[in-house]
Short mmCIF file of C-alpha atoms in Angstrom, two decimals:
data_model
loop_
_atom_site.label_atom_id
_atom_site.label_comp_id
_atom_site.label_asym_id
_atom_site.label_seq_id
_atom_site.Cartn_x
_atom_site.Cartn_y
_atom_site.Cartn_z
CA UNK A 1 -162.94 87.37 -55.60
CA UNK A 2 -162.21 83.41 -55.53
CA UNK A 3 -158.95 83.97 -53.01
CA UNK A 4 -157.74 80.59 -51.54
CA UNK A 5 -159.77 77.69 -53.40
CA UNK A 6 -159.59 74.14 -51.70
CA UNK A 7 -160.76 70.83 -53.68
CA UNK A 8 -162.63 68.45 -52.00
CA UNK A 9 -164.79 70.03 -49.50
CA UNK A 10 -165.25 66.50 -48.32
CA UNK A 11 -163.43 63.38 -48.52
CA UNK A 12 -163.35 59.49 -46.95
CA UNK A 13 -160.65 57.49 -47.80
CA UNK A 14 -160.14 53.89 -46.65
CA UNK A 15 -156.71 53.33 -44.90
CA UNK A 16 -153.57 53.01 -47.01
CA UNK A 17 -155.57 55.04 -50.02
CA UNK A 18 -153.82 57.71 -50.90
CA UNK A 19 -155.01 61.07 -52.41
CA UNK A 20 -154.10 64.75 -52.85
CA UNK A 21 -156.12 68.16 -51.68
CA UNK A 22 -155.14 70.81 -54.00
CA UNK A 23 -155.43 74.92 -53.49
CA UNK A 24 -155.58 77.70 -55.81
CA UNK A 25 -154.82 81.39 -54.80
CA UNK A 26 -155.82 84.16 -57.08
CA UNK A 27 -154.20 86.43 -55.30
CA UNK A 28 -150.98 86.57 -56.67
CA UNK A 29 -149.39 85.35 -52.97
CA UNK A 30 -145.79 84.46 -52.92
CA UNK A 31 -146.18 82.07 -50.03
CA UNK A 32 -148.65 79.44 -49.32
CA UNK A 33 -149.49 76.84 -46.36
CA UNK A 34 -151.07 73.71 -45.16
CA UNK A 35 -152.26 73.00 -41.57
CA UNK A 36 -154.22 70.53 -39.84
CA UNK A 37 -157.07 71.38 -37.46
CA UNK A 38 -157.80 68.89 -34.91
CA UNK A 39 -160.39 69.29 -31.34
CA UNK A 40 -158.49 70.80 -28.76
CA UNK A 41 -155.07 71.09 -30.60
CA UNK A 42 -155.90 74.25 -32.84
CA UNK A 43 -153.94 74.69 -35.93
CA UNK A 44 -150.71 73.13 -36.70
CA UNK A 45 -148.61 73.80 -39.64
CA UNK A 46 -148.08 70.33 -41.76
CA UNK A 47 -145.72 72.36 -44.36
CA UNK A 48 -145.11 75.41 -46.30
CA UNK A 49 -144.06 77.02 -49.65
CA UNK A 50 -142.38 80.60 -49.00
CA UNK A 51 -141.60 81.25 -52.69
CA UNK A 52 -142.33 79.20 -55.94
CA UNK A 53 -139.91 76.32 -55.90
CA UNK A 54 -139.36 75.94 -51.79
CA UNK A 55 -140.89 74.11 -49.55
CA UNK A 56 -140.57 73.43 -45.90
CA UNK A 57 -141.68 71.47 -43.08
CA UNK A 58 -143.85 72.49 -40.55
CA UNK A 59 -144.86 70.86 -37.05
CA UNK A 60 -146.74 67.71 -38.14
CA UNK A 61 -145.08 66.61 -41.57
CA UNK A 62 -144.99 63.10 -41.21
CA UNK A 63 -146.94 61.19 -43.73
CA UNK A 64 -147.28 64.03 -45.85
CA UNK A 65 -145.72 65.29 -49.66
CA UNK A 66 -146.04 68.88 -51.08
CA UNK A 67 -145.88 70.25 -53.95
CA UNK A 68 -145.64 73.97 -55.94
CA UNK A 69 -147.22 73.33 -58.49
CA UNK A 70 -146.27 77.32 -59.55
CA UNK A 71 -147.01 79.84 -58.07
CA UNK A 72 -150.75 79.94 -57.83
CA UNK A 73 -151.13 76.10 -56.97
CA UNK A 74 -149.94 74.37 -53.73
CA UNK A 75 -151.04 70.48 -53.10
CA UNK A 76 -151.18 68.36 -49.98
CA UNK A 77 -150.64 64.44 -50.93
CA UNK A 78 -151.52 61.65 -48.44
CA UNK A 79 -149.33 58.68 -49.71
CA UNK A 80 -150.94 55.75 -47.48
CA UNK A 81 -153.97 57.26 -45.25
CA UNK A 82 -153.90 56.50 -41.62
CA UNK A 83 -156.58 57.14 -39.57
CA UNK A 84 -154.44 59.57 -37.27
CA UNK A 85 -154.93 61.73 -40.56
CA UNK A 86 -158.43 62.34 -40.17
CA UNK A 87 -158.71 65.91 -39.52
CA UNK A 88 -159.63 69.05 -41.14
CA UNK A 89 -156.96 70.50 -43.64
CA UNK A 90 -156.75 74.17 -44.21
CA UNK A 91 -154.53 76.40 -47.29
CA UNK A 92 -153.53 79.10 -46.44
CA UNK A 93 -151.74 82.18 -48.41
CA UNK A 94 -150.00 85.21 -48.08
CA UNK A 95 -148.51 87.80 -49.72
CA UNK A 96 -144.93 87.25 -48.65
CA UNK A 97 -144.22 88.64 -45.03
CA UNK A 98 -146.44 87.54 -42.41
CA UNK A 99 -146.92 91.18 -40.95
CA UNK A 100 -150.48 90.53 -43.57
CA UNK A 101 -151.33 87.36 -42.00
CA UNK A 102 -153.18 84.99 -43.87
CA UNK A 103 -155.90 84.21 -46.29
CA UNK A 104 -157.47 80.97 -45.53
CA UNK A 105 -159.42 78.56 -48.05
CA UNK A 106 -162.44 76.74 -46.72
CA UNK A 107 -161.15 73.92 -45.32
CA UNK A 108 -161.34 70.01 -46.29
CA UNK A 109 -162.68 67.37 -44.07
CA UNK A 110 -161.08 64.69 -44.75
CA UNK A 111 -161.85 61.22 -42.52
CA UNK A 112 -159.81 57.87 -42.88
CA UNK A 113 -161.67 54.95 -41.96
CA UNK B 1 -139.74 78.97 -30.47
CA UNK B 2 -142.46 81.18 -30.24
CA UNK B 3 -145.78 79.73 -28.55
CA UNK B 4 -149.41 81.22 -27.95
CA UNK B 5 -151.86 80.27 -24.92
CA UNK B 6 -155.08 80.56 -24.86
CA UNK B 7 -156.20 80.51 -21.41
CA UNK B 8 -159.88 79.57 -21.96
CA UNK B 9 -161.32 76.94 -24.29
CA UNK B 10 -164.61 78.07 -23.99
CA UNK B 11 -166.39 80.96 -22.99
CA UNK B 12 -170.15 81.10 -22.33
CA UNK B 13 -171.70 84.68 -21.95
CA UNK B 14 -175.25 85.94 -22.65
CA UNK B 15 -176.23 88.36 -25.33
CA UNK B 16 -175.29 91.81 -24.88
CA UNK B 17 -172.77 91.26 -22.40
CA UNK B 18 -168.78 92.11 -22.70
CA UNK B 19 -166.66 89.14 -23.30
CA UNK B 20 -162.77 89.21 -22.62
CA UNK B 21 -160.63 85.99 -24.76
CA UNK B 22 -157.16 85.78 -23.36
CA UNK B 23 -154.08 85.40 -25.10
CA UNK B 24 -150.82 85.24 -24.25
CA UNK B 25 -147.31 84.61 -25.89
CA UNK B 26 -143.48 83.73 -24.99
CA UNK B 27 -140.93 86.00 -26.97
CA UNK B 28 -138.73 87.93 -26.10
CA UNK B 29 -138.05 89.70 -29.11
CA UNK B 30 -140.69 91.61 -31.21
CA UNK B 31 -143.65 90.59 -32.19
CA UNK B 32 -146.82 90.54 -34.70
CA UNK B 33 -150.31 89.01 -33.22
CA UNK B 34 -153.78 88.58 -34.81
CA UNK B 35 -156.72 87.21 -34.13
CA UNK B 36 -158.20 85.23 -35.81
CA UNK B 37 -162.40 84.15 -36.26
CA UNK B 38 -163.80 80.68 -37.35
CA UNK B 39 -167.74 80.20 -38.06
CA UNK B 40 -169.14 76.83 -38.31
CA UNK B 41 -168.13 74.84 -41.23
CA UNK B 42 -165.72 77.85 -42.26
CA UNK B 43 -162.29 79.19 -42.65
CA UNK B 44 -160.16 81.43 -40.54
CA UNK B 45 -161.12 85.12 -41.26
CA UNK B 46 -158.70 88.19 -39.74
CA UNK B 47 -159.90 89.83 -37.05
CA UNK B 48 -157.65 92.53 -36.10
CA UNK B 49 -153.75 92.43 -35.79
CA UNK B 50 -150.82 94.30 -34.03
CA UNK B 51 -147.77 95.14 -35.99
CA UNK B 52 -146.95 98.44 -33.66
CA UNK B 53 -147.65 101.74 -32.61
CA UNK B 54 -151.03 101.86 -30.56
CA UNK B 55 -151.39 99.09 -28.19
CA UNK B 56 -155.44 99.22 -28.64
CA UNK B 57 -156.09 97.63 -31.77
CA UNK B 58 -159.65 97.69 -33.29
CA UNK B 59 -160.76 95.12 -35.66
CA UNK B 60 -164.18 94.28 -37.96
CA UNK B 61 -167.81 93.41 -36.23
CA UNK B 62 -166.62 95.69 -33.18
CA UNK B 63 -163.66 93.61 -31.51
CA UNK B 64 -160.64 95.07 -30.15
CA UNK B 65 -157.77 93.87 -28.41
CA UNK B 66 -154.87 95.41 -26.15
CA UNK B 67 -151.57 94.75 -26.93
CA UNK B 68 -149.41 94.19 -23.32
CA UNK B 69 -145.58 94.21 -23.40
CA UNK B 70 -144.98 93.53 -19.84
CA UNK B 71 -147.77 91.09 -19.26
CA UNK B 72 -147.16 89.84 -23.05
CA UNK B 73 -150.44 89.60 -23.61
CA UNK B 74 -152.75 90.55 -26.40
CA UNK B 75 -156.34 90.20 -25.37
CA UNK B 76 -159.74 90.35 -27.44
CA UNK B 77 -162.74 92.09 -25.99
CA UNK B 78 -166.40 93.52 -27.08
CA UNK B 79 -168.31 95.38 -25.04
CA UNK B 80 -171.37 93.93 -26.32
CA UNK B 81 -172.03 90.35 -27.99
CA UNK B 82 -174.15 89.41 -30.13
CA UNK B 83 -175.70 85.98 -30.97
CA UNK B 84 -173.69 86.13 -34.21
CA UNK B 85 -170.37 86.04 -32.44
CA UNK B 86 -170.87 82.28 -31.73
CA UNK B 87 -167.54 81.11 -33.21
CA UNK B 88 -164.03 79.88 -32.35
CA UNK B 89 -161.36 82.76 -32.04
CA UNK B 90 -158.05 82.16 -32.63
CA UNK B 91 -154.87 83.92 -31.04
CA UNK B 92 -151.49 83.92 -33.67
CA UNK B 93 -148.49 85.03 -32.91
CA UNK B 94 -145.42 85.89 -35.16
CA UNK B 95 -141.58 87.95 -35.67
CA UNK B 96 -140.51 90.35 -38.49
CA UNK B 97 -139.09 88.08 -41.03
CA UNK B 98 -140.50 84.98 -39.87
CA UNK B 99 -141.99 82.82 -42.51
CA UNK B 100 -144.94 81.48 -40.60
CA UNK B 101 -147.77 82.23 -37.96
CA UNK B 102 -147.96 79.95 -34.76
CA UNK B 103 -151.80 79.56 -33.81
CA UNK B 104 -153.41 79.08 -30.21
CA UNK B 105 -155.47 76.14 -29.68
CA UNK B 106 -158.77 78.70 -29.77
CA UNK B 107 -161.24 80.00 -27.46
CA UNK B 108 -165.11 78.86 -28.73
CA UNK B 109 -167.29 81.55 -27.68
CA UNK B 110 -170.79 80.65 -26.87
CA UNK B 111 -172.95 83.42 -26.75
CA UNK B 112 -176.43 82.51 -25.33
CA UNK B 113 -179.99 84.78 -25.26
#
């Protein structure tokens, strides 16, 4: 039972690199998410995919791209890395409606230097 | 907009003592909560959540929380902690047909022998 894959685990990117953190679900979830984890701000939704073929923003989108890949696949891109960035980046899946909550992947760690 | 506080951002207790993590939310309007349970170097695992019916819900590793209308509250407790409930616990609140969970900034629990 796989569940929510994220690639990297780990990550430092000079500022104004740019990269993508990808997720996998095995689940066969219709919706998927990305949030950022930061000290003393707790988890805050960057943006979402309800269905294959939507996407949303979240709270914190700025400086971010999506993309559904189909429906198993949801990636995060960082165009230009700012150090503001640094954080740790969580995917996140459901089945559809929220009353199941999430499934969470492992998390990235991604620091901009 | 729906919102979560968590009143405490860290809780120190001693082994074998009952802990208490607050949460509370603004809605007026129905509601679904979870909590929510983050190791070290981990992702977010479900504790327990509240769709309706019974106001006590009981989750995994012994948890249980009390759903309160009137104080709109939905707090965790554990008559008992162990050393292996040294983690970060998240509150999450969300409505029928919402698309997304909002998350509390989380409570780190510090249980000490």
């Amino acid at each position: 039972n796989a569940g929510v894959t994220q690639t990297p685990k780990f990550q430092v990117l000079k500022t104004g690199q740019s990269m993508t953190l990808q997720c996998a679900q095995d689940m066969n979830h219709n919706s998927m998410y990305w949030y950022r984890q930061d000290p003393g701000m707790g988890l805050r939704l960057i943006y979402y995919s309800a269905s294959e073929g939507t996407t949303d923003k979240g709270e914190v989108p700025n400086g971010y791209n999506v993309s559904r890949l189909n429906k198993r696949e949801f990636s995060l891109r960082l165009e230009s890395a700012a150090p503001s960035q640094t954080s740790v980046y969580f995917c996140a899946s459901s089945a559809g409606t929220t009353s199941n909550g999430y499934t969470f992947g492992s998390g990235t760690r991604l620091t901009v230097v | 907009a729906q919102s979560v506080t968590q009143l405490d951002s860290q809780v120190p207790v001693f082994e074998e003592a009952p802990v208490e993590l607050r949460c509370n939310y603004s809605s007026s309007v129905s509601v679904y909560l979870f909590w929510y349970v983050q190791y070290p170097n981990q992702g977010l695992q479900l504790l327990l959540k509240y769709l309706s019916g019974s106001t006590l819900v009981k989750g995994i590793n012994g948890f249980e929380a009390e759903f309160n209308k009137s104080q709109t509250s939905f707090h965790l407790r554990k008559p008992s902690v162990h050393i292996s409930d040294t983690a970060e616990y998240f509150c999450a609140v969300t409505h029928p047909g919402y698309s997304t969970l909002t998350f509390g900034k989380g409570t780190m629990l510090l249980v000490s022998p």
